PDB file of C-alpha atoms and ligand atoms in Angstrom:
ATOM      1  CA  MET A 138     -16.932 -13.213   5.163  1.00 46.00           C
ATOM      2  CA  GLY A 139     -13.353 -12.731   5.374  1.00 57.00           C
ATOM      3  CA  TYR A 140     -11.265 -14.123   2.014  1.00 58.00           C
ATOM      4  CA  LEU A 141      -8.363 -15.246   4.493  1.00 53.00           C
ATOM      5  CA  GLN A 142      -9.939 -18.397   5.786  1.00 57.00           C
ATOM      6  CA  GLY A 143      -8.517 -21.765   5.200  1.00 63.00           C
ATOM      7  CA  ASP A 144      -4.963 -22.480   3.581  1.00 70.00           C
ATOM      8  CA  LYS A 145      -5.469 -20.954   0.563  1.00 90.00           C
ATOM      9  CA  PRO A 146      -3.372 -18.103  -0.669  1.00 96.00           C
ATOM     10  CA  ILE A 147      -4.898 -14.937  -1.371  1.00 97.00           C
ATOM     11  CA  THR A 148      -4.243 -14.005  -4.914  1.00 97.00           C
ATOM     12  CA  ILE A 149      -4.961 -10.840  -7.240  1.00 97.00           C
ATOM     13  CA  THR A 150      -8.269 -12.809  -8.055  1.00 97.00           C
ATOM     14  CA  ASN A 151      -9.451 -12.470  -4.936  1.00 97.00           C
ATOM     15  CA  LEU A 152      -8.848  -9.080  -4.614  1.00 97.00           C
ATOM     16  CA  LEU A 153     -10.108  -7.994  -7.775  1.00 97.00           C
ATOM     17  CA  ALA A 154     -13.510  -9.850  -6.835  1.00 96.00           C
ATOM     18  CA  MET A 155     -13.099  -8.086  -3.255  1.00 97.00           C
ATOM     19  CA  HIS A 156     -13.281  -4.847  -4.679  1.00 96.00           C
ATOM     20  CA  SER A 157     -15.930  -5.736  -7.132  1.00 95.00           C
ATOM     21  CA  GLU A 158     -18.430  -7.403  -4.187  1.00 96.00           C
ATOM     22  CA  ARG A 159     -17.447  -4.201  -2.456  1.00 96.00           C
ATOM     23  CA  GLU A 160     -15.823  -6.400   0.625  1.00 98.00           C
ATOM     24  CA  LYS A 161     -12.869  -4.073   2.241  1.00 98.00           C
ATOM     25  CA  ILE A 162      -9.627  -5.230   1.697  1.00 98.00           C
ATOM     26  CA  THR A 163      -7.190  -4.709   4.260  1.00 98.00           C
ATOM     27  CA  MET A 164      -3.445  -4.208   4.151  1.00 98.00           C
ATOM     28  CA  LEU A 165      -1.048  -3.337   6.788  1.00 98.00           C
ATOM     29  CA  THR A 166       2.836  -2.936   6.252  1.00 98.00           C
ATOM     30  CA  ALA A 167       5.344  -5.631   8.003  1.00 98.00           C
ATOM     31  CA  TYR A 168       9.145  -5.724   7.565  1.00 98.00           C
ATOM     32  CA  ASP A 169       9.952  -9.126   9.732  1.00 98.00           C
ATOM     33  CA  SER A 170       8.820 -12.584  10.125  1.00 98.00           C
ATOM     34  CA  THR A 171       7.181 -12.366  13.803  1.00 98.00           C
ATOM     35  CA  MET A 172       4.804  -9.546  12.312  1.00 98.00           C
ATOM     36  CA  SER A 173       3.987 -11.623   8.759  1.00 98.00           C
ATOM     37  CA  ALA A 174       2.801 -14.405  11.279  1.00 98.00           C
ATOM     38  CA  LEU A 175       0.865 -12.342  13.356  1.00 98.00           C
ATOM     39  CA  LEU A 176      -0.822 -10.285  10.584  1.00 98.00           C
ATOM     40  CA  ASN A 177      -2.014 -13.958   8.902  1.00 97.00           C
ATOM     41  CA  ARG A 178      -3.250 -14.723  11.848  1.00 97.00           C
ATOM     42  CA  CYS A 179      -5.202 -11.696  12.438  1.00 97.00           C
ATOM     43  CA  GLY A 180      -6.781 -12.282   8.699  1.00 96.00           C
ATOM     44  CA  VAL A 181      -5.007  -9.065   7.157  1.00 97.00           C
ATOM     45  CA  GLU A 182      -5.440 -10.355   3.754  1.00 97.00           C
ATOM     46  CA  THR A 183      -2.697  -7.971   2.001  1.00 98.00           C
ATOM     47  CA  ILE A 184       0.846  -7.310   3.562  1.00 98.00           C
ATOM     48  CA  LEU A 185       2.832  -4.445   2.373  1.00 99.00           C
ATOM     49  CA  ILE A 186       6.463  -4.802   2.640  1.00 99.00           C
ATOM     50  CA  GLY A 187       7.025  -0.820   2.638  1.00 98.00           C
ATOM     51  CA  ASP A 188      10.180   0.860   1.950  1.00 98.00           C
ATOM     52  CA  SER A 189       8.580   3.031   4.769  1.00 98.00           C
ATOM     53  CA  LEU A 190      11.027   0.795   6.493  1.00 98.00           C
ATOM     54  CA  GLY A 191      13.476   3.322   6.049  1.00 98.00           C
ATOM     55  CA  ASN A 192      11.779   5.257   8.442  1.00 96.00           C
ATOM     56  CA  VAL A 193      10.391   2.832  10.879  1.00 96.00           C
ATOM     57  CA  ILE A 194      13.048   0.220  10.989  1.00 97.00           C
ATOM     58  CA  GLN A 195      16.248   2.034   9.792  1.00 98.00           C
ATOM     59  CA  GLY A 196      15.453   5.587  11.365  1.00 97.00           C
ATOM     60  CA  HIS A 197      16.051   7.855   8.233  1.00 96.00           C
ATOM     61  CA  SER A 198      13.806  10.934   8.075  1.00 94.00           C
ATOM     62  CA  SER A 199      12.435   9.834   4.506  1.00 95.00           C
ATOM     63  CA  THR A 200      12.272   6.636   2.627  1.00 97.00           C
ATOM     64  CA  THR A 201      15.038   7.614  -0.303  1.00 97.00           C
ATOM     65  CA  PRO A 202      17.934   5.747   1.336  1.00 98.00           C
ATOM     66  CA  VAL A 203      16.350   2.240   0.743  1.00 98.00           C
ATOM     67  CA  THR A 204      18.028   0.131  -1.611  1.00 98.00           C
ATOM     68  CA  VAL A 205      16.697  -2.835  -3.721  1.00 99.00           C
ATOM     69  CA  GLU A 206      19.214  -5.294  -1.475  1.00 98.00           C
ATOM     70  CA  GLN A 207      17.654  -3.975   1.253  1.00 98.00           C
ATOM     71  CA  MET A 208      13.851  -4.551   0.117  1.00 99.00           C
ATOM     72  CA  VAL A 209      14.601  -8.088  -0.896  1.00 99.00           C
ATOM     73  CA  TYR A 210      15.999  -8.876   2.415  1.00 99.00           C
ATOM     74  CA  HIS A 211      12.861  -7.422   4.334  1.00 99.00           C
ATOM     75  CA  THR A 212      10.865  -9.274   1.687  1.00 99.00           C
ATOM     76  CA  GLU A 213      12.354 -12.833   2.420  1.00 99.00           C
ATOM     77  CA  CYS A 214      11.831 -12.458   5.980  1.00 99.00           C
ATOM     78  CA  VAL A 215       7.726 -11.417   5.708  1.00 98.00           C
ATOM     79  CA  ALA A 216       7.917 -14.376   2.726  1.00 98.00           C
ATOM     80  CA  ARG A 217       9.196 -16.897   5.247  1.00 98.00           C
ATOM     81  CA  ALA A 218       6.536 -16.405   7.678  1.00 98.00           C
ATOM     82  CA  ASN A 219       3.419 -15.520   5.296  1.00 98.00           C
ATOM     83  CA  THR A 220       1.019 -18.235   5.084  1.00 96.00           C
ATOM     84  CA  HIS A 221      -1.865 -16.608   3.018  1.00 94.00           C
ATOM     85  CA  ALA A 222      -1.471 -13.048   2.775  1.00 98.00           C
ATOM     86  CA  PHE A 223      -0.833 -11.475  -0.875  1.00 98.00           C
ATOM     87  CA  LEU A 224       2.546  -9.617  -0.306  1.00 98.00           C
ATOM     88  CA  ILE A 225       3.230  -6.194  -1.807  1.00 99.00           C
ATOM     89  CA  ALA A 226       6.919  -5.103  -2.028  1.00 99.00           C
ATOM     90  CA  ASP A 227       7.903  -1.703  -2.611  1.00 98.00           C
ATOM     91  CA  LEU A 228      10.429  -0.537  -5.574  1.00 98.00           C
ATOM     92  CA  PRO A 229      12.651   1.675  -3.914  1.00 98.00           C
ATOM     93  CA  PHE A 230      13.721   5.277  -4.871  1.00 98.00           C
ATOM     94  CA  ALA A 231      15.959   5.196  -8.255  1.00 98.00           C
ATOM     95  CA  SER A 232      15.157   1.560  -8.729  1.00 98.00           C
ATOM     96  CA  TYR A 233      12.845   1.857 -11.603  1.00 98.00           C
ATOM     97  CA  GLY A 234      14.597   4.685 -13.497  1.00 97.00           C
ATOM     98  CA  ASP A 235      13.489   2.960 -16.870  1.00 98.00           C
ATOM     99  CA  PRO A 236      12.208  -0.144 -18.044  1.00 98.00           C
ATOM    100  CA  VAL A 237      14.978  -2.513 -18.004  1.00 98.00           C
ATOM    101  CA  GLN A 238      16.091  -1.428 -14.663  1.00 98.00           C
ATOM    102  CA  ALA A 239      12.574  -1.606 -13.522  1.00 98.00           C
ATOM    103  CA  LEU A 240      12.489  -5.359 -14.415  1.00 98.00           C
ATOM    104  CA  ASP A 241      16.080  -5.801 -13.039  1.00 98.00           C
ATOM    105  CA  SER A 242      14.634  -4.637  -9.672  1.00 99.00           C
ATOM    106  CA  ALA A 243      11.009  -6.300  -9.492  1.00 99.00           C
ATOM    107  CA  ALA A 244      12.630  -9.446 -10.421  1.00 98.00           C
ATOM    108  CA  GLU A 245      14.633  -9.282  -7.343  1.00 98.00           C
ATOM    109  CA  LEU A 246      11.814  -8.596  -5.114  1.00 99.00           C
ATOM    110  CA  MET A 247       9.728 -11.193  -7.050  1.00 98.00           C
ATOM    111  CA  ARG A 248      12.184 -13.861  -6.167  1.00 98.00           C
ATOM    112  CA  ALA A 249      12.515 -13.036  -2.447  1.00 99.00           C
ATOM    113  CA  GLY A 250       8.689 -13.849  -2.384  1.00 98.00           C
ATOM    114  CA  ALA A 251       6.676 -10.579  -3.624  1.00 98.00           C
ATOM    115  CA  ASP A 252       3.370 -11.371  -5.377  1.00 98.00           C
ATOM    116  CA  MET A 253       3.444  -7.760  -6.684  1.00 99.00           C
ATOM    117  CA  VAL A 254       5.633  -4.752  -6.712  1.00 99.00           C
ATOM    118  CA  LYS A 255       4.281  -1.172  -5.847  1.00 98.00           C
ATOM    119  CA  LEU A 256       5.927   2.003  -7.679  1.00 98.00           C
ATOM    120  CA  GLU A 257       5.174   5.836  -6.847  1.00 98.00           C
ATOM    121  CA  GLY A 258       3.973   7.699  -9.779  1.00 95.00           C
ATOM    122  CA  GLY A 259       1.078   8.111 -12.541  1.00 90.00           C
ATOM    123  CA  ASP A 260       1.512   8.903 -16.302  1.00 90.00           C
ATOM    124  CA  TRP A 261       5.258   9.388 -16.273  1.00 93.00           C
ATOM    125  CA  GLN A 262       5.528   5.524 -15.213  1.00 97.00           C
ATOM    126  CA  VAL A 263       3.120   3.784 -17.733  1.00 98.00           C
ATOM    127  CA  GLU A 264       5.806   2.881 -20.173  1.00 98.00           C
ATOM    128  CA  ILE A 265       7.000   1.192 -17.067  1.00 98.00           C
ATOM    129  CA  ILE A 266       3.839  -0.504 -15.823  1.00 98.00           C
ATOM    130  CA  GLN A 267       3.278  -1.540 -19.217  1.00 98.00           C
ATOM    131  CA  TYR A 268       6.806  -3.340 -19.299  1.00 98.00           C
ATOM    132  CA  LEU A 269       6.501  -4.871 -15.938  1.00 98.00           C
ATOM    133  CA  VAL A 270       3.254  -6.651 -16.635  1.00 98.00           C
ATOM    134  CA  GLU A 271       3.999  -7.764 -20.336  1.00 98.00           C
ATOM    135  CA  ARG A 272       6.585  -9.506 -18.574  1.00 98.00           C
ATOM    136  CA  SER A 273       4.682 -11.033 -15.841  1.00 98.00           C
ATOM    137  CA  VAL A 274       5.420  -8.589 -13.062  1.00 98.00           C
ATOM    138  CA  PRO A 275       1.756  -7.375 -11.043  1.00 98.00           C
ATOM    139  CA  VAL A 276       2.077  -3.996 -10.527  1.00 98.00           C
ATOM    140  CA  CYS A 277       0.619  -1.668  -7.932  1.00 98.00           C
ATOM    141  CA  ALA A 278       0.759   1.874  -8.438  1.00 98.00           C
ATOM    142  CA  HIS A 279       0.443   4.980  -5.765  1.00 98.00           C
ATOM    143  CA  LEU A 280      -0.774   8.516  -6.432  1.00 98.00           C
ATOM    144  CA  GLY A 281      -1.291  11.596  -4.101  1.00 97.00           C
ATOM    145  CA  LEU A 282       1.710  11.968  -1.458  1.00 97.00           C
ATOM    146  CA  LEU A 283       4.501  10.284  -2.790  1.00 97.00           C
ATOM    147  CA  PRO A 284       7.220   9.984   0.205  1.00 96.00           C
ATOM    148  CA  GLN A 285       9.986   9.233  -2.761  1.00 97.00           C
ATOM    149  CA  SER A 286       9.502  12.834  -3.952  1.00 95.00           C
ATOM    150  CA  VAL A 287       9.303  14.630  -0.388  1.00 91.00           C
ATOM    151  CA  HIS A 288      12.452  16.282  -1.277  1.00 91.00           C
ATOM    152  CA  LEU A 289      10.800  17.531  -4.528  1.00 90.00           C
ATOM    153  CA  LEU A 290       7.315  18.329  -3.208  1.00 86.00           C
ATOM    154  CA  GLY A 291       8.886  20.275  -0.283  1.00 87.00           C
ATOM    155  CA  GLY A 292       7.325  17.878   2.879  1.00 87.00           C
ATOM    156  CA  TYR A 293       4.865  15.553   3.128  1.00 91.00           C
ATOM    157  CA  LYS A 294       1.594  17.409   2.155  1.00 92.00           C
ATOM    158  CA  VAL A 295      -1.935  16.314   1.126  1.00 96.00           C
ATOM    159  CA  GLN A 296      -2.128  16.338  -2.729  1.00 96.00           C
ATOM    160  CA  GLY A 297      -5.116  17.041  -5.680  1.00 97.00           C
ATOM    161  CA  LYS A 298      -6.727  19.301  -3.187  1.00 96.00           C
ATOM    162  CA  SER A 299      -7.621  22.253  -6.112  1.00 97.00           C
ATOM    163  CA  LYS A 300     -10.257  20.829  -9.026  1.00 97.00           C
ATOM    164  CA  ASP A 301      -7.633  20.865 -11.192  1.00 98.00           C
ATOM    165  CA  ALA A 302      -5.096  19.034  -9.333  1.00 97.00           C
ATOM    166  CA  ALA A 303      -7.859  16.469  -8.454  1.00 98.00           C
ATOM    167  CA  SER A 304      -8.787  15.884 -12.081  1.00 98.00           C
ATOM    168  CA  HIS A 305      -5.594  15.302 -12.962  1.00 97.00           C
ATOM    169  CA  MET A 306      -5.016  12.838 -10.697  1.00 98.00           C
ATOM    170  CA  LEU A 307      -7.871  11.184 -11.532  1.00 98.00           C
ATOM    171  CA  GLU A 308      -6.633  11.153 -15.266  1.00 98.00           C
ATOM    172  CA  GLN A 309      -3.096   9.295 -13.691  1.00 97.00           C
ATOM    173  CA  ALA A 310      -5.264   6.775 -11.894  1.00 98.00           C
ATOM    174  CA  LEU A 311      -7.035   5.699 -15.585  1.00 98.00           C
ATOM    175  CA  ALA A 312      -3.537   5.678 -16.887  1.00 98.00           C
ATOM    176  CA  CYS A 313      -2.088   3.502 -14.649  1.00 98.00           C
ATOM    177  CA  GLU A 314      -4.993   1.203 -14.772  1.00 98.00           C
ATOM    178  CA  ALA A 315      -4.856   1.443 -18.861  1.00 98.00           C
ATOM    179  CA  ALA A 316      -1.365   0.390 -18.486  1.00 98.00           C
ATOM    180  CA  GLY A 317      -2.024  -2.738 -16.655  1.00 98.00           C
ATOM    181  CA  ALA A 318      -1.742  -1.797 -12.767  1.00 98.00           C
ATOM    182  CA  GLN A 319      -3.941  -4.288 -10.648  1.00 98.00           C
ATOM    183  CA  MET A 320      -4.148  -2.154  -7.516  1.00 98.00           C
ATOM    184  CA  LEU A 321      -3.664   1.555  -6.520  1.00 98.00           C
ATOM    185  CA  VAL A 322      -2.624   3.188  -3.593  1.00 98.00           C
ATOM    186  CA  LEU A 323      -3.798   6.736  -2.524  1.00 98.00           C
ATOM    187  CA  GLU A 324      -2.009   8.530  -0.285  1.00 98.00           C
ATOM    188  CA  ALA A 325      -3.168  11.936   1.309  1.00 98.00           C
ATOM    189  CA  ILE A 326      -5.672  13.189  -0.468  1.00 98.00           C
ATOM    190  CA  PRO A 327      -9.234  14.612  -0.364  1.00 98.00           C
ATOM    191  CA  SER A 328     -11.781  11.962   0.832  1.00 98.00           C
ATOM    192  CA  SER A 329     -13.833  13.043  -2.223  1.00 98.00           C
ATOM    193  CA  LEU A 330     -11.269  12.290  -4.564  1.00 98.00           C
ATOM    194  CA  GLY A 331     -10.917   8.779  -3.066  1.00 98.00           C
ATOM    195  CA  GLU A 332     -14.044   8.203  -3.415  1.00 98.00           C
ATOM    196  CA  LYS A 333     -14.431   9.657  -7.018  1.00 98.00           C
ATOM    197  CA  ILE A 334     -11.227   7.540  -8.405  1.00 98.00           C
ATOM    198  CA  THR A 335     -12.290   4.619  -6.497  1.00 98.00           C
ATOM    199  CA  GLU A 336     -15.702   4.877  -8.770  1.00 97.00           C
ATOM    200  CA  GLU A 337     -14.097   5.392 -11.817  1.00 98.00           C
ATOM    201  CA  LEU A 338     -11.538   2.511 -11.585  1.00 97.00           C
ATOM    202  CA  HIS A 339     -12.031  -1.354 -12.282  1.00 97.00           C
ATOM    203  CA  ILE A 340      -8.925  -2.157  -9.890  1.00 98.00           C
ATOM    204  CA  PRO A 341      -9.062  -1.782  -6.204  1.00 98.00           C
ATOM    205  CA  THR A 342      -7.551   1.396  -4.330  1.00 98.00           C
ATOM    206  CA  ILE A 343      -6.160   1.038  -0.868  1.00 98.00           C
ATOM    207  CA  GLY A 344      -5.926   4.220   0.960  1.00 98.00           C
ATOM    208  CA  ILE A 345      -3.697   5.789   3.217  1.00 98.00           C
ATOM    209  CA  GLY A 346      -5.321   9.069   4.327  1.00 98.00           C
ATOM    210  CA  ALA A 347      -7.979   8.802   1.010  1.00 98.00           C
ATOM    211  CA  GLY A 348     -11.528   8.765   3.090  1.00 98.00           C
ATOM    212  CA  PRO A 349     -13.725   5.604   3.942  1.00 98.00           C
ATOM    213  CA  ASP A 350     -14.503   5.103   0.014  1.00 98.00           C
ATOM    214  CA  CYS A 351     -11.726   3.387  -0.891  1.00 98.00           C
ATOM    215  CA  SER A 352     -11.776  -0.398  -1.714  1.00 98.00           C
ATOM    216  CA  GLY A 353      -9.505  -1.092   0.977  1.00 98.00           C
ATOM    217  CA  GLN A 354      -7.103   0.543   3.917  1.00 98.00           C
ATOM    218  CA  VAL A 355      -3.432   0.362   4.846  1.00 99.00           C
ATOM    219  CA  LEU A 356      -1.432   1.981   7.717  1.00 98.00           C
ATOM    220  CA  VAL A 357       2.221   1.702   8.758  1.00 98.00           C
ATOM    221  CA  LEU A 358       1.700  -0.972  11.307  1.00 98.00           C
ATOM    222  CA  GLN A 359       3.973   0.736  13.915  1.00 98.00           C
ATOM    223  CA  ASP A 360       1.730   4.204  13.322  1.00 98.00           C
ATOM    224  CA  MET A 361      -1.371   1.769  14.203  1.00 98.00           C
ATOM    225  CA  LEU A 362       0.166   0.389  17.491  1.00 98.00           C
ATOM    226  CA  GLY A 363       1.143   3.940  18.650  1.00 98.00           C
ATOM    227  CA  ILE A 364       4.758   3.161  18.563  1.00 97.00           C
ATOM    228  CA  SER A 365       6.196   5.768  15.689  1.00 96.00           C
ATOM    229  CA  PRO A 366       7.817   8.639  17.459  1.00 93.00           C
ATOM    230  CA  GLY A 367       6.511  12.343  16.892  1.00 92.00           C
ATOM    231  CA  LYS A 368       3.127  13.210  16.246  1.00 94.00           C
ATOM    232  CA  PRO A 369       1.238  10.839  13.905  1.00 95.00           C
ATOM    233  CA  PRO A 370      -0.776  12.139  10.562  1.00 96.00           C
ATOM    234  CA  LYS A 371      -4.107  12.541  10.818  1.00 96.00           C
ATOM    235  CA  PHE A 372      -5.091   9.628   9.057  1.00 98.00           C
ATOM    236  CA  VAL A 373      -3.557   7.232  11.614  1.00 98.00           C
ATOM    237  CA  LYS A 374      -5.572   5.556  14.592  1.00 98.00           C
ATOM    238  CA  ASN A 375      -3.744   3.985  17.634  1.00 98.00           C
ATOM    239  CA  PHE A 376      -5.754   0.696  17.413  1.00 98.00           C
ATOM    240  CA  MET A 377      -3.574   0.044  20.763  1.00 98.00           C
ATOM    241  CA  ASP A 378      -5.884   2.500  22.836  1.00 98.00           C
ATOM    242  CA  GLY A 379      -8.503   0.078  24.425  1.00 97.00           C
ATOM    243  CA  HIS A 380      -6.666  -2.932  23.800  1.00 98.00           C
ATOM    244  CA  SER A 381      -4.014  -5.071  25.755  1.00 97.00           C
ATOM    245  CA  SER A 382      -2.201  -6.766  23.205  1.00 98.00           C
ATOM    246  CA  VAL A 383      -0.819  -6.031  19.727  1.00 98.00           C
ATOM    247  CA  GLU A 384      -3.229  -8.967  18.500  1.00 98.00           C
ATOM    248  CA  ALA A 385      -6.273  -7.288  19.940  1.00 98.00           C
ATOM    249  CA  ALA A 386      -5.097  -4.337  18.222  1.00 98.00           C
ATOM    250  CA  ILE A 387      -4.601  -5.734  14.800  1.00 98.00           C
ATOM    251  CA  LYS A 388      -7.754  -7.688  14.808  1.00 98.00           C
ATOM    252  CA  ALA A 389      -9.498  -4.354  16.168  1.00 98.00           C
ATOM    253  CA  TYR A 390      -8.258  -2.910  12.730  1.00 98.00           C
ATOM    254  CA  VAL A 391      -9.284  -5.764  10.569  1.00 98.00           C
ATOM    255  CA  ARG A 392     -12.664  -5.626  12.146  1.00 98.00           C
ATOM    256  CA  GLU A 393     -12.959  -1.990  11.442  1.00 98.00           C
ATOM    257  CA  VAL A 394     -11.570  -1.656   8.042  1.00 98.00           C
ATOM    258  CA  LYS A 395     -13.925  -4.152   7.526  1.00 98.00           C
ATOM    259  CA  SER A 396     -17.057  -2.868   9.126  1.00 98.00           C
ATOM    260  CA  GLY A 397     -15.926   0.916   7.370  1.00 98.00           C
ATOM    261  CA  LYS A 398     -15.971   2.246  11.409  1.00 98.00           C
ATOM    262  CA  PHE A 399     -12.046   3.006  10.475  1.00 98.00           C
ATOM    263  CA  PRO A 400     -11.240   5.627   8.686  1.00 98.00           C
ATOM    264  CA  GLY A 401     -13.845   8.167  10.278  1.00 97.00           C
ATOM    265  CA  LEU A 402     -14.216  11.603   9.496  1.00 95.00           C
ATOM    266  CA  GLU A 403     -11.607  12.931  11.709  1.00 96.00           C
ATOM    267  CA  HIS A 404      -9.264  10.675   9.685  1.00 98.00           C
ATOM    268  CA  GLY A 405      -9.993  12.486   6.225  1.00 97.00           C
ATOM    269  CA  PHE A 406      -9.186  15.459   4.486  1.00 97.00           C
ATOM    270  CA  ALA A 407     -11.290  18.056   2.849  1.00 95.00           C
ATOM    271  CA  GLY A 408     -11.099  19.115  -1.043  1.00 81.00           C
TER     272      GLY A 408
HETATM  273  O1  LIG B 505       5.946   2.326   2.414  1.00 69.30           O
HETATM  274  C1  LIG B 505       5.129   2.289   2.802  1.00 69.30           C
HETATM  275  O2  LIG B 505       4.390   1.784   3.930  1.00 69.30           O
HETATM  276  C2  LIG B 505       4.104   2.890   1.883  1.00 69.30           C
HETATM  277  C3  LIG B 505       2.497   3.140   2.627  1.00 69.30           C
HETATM  278  C4  LIG B 505       2.595   4.343   3.260  1.00 69.30           C
HETATM  279  C5  LIG B 505       1.380   2.950   1.634  1.00 69.30           C
HETATM  280  O3  LIG B 505       4.182   2.897   0.682  1.00 69.30           O
END
């Protein structure tokens, strides 16, 4: 059964229960009210107001130009039409350099309607995660490919491929959980590592190119509708194929994530 039923908003307690009952969690990005309303109607449990809006809305080649003010604007747009879904908003690049700055930025996103904030990084963010959680800001961490570090990484590359890199990432995930993170996004890592991290943690993992064994899945909305320019990453499936409306495509995504049909083997990475 889906958790997005009736009028009750989805809470972190529901999401933790879904993780322990092994019901897959669905997540998609949205940046505006129309899509927020549609995702709610289609039964998507969590909406990510991702800083991917830098790419898909603003036309930049990375997420680094996105500001807190812009994240606030889009979070407000999504929140206005949200009826049930759990809303996660990204802390953008350079908005959480120290605990006090992180709390200021997170407070703006929470006031705009976010239920949780997401930040990129592992053990180097432990102090910030702890500081936010102790001040009642729920935190989702993000490991693997970190889009805000694209200039440091030299491009969008699969992470955690070697044995050492994989065990280091597992340590990072455990450190984030111990610091109080209540959810973890895993991006572009081998499927076997997605499975291992999910097994070892008590909090839900949400995969994007992290294999079928994460607690849930997320895609950028424009990617899964096949309308993003350029060649899509390997982990993207175009759900408009075989569907005649955006609503039907999103409902198919929800069905396929719930049943485990998506992601398939072809969307994953080997270790
Ligand atoms: O900004 C975003 O959309 C994200 C997803 C890629 C997980 O962080």
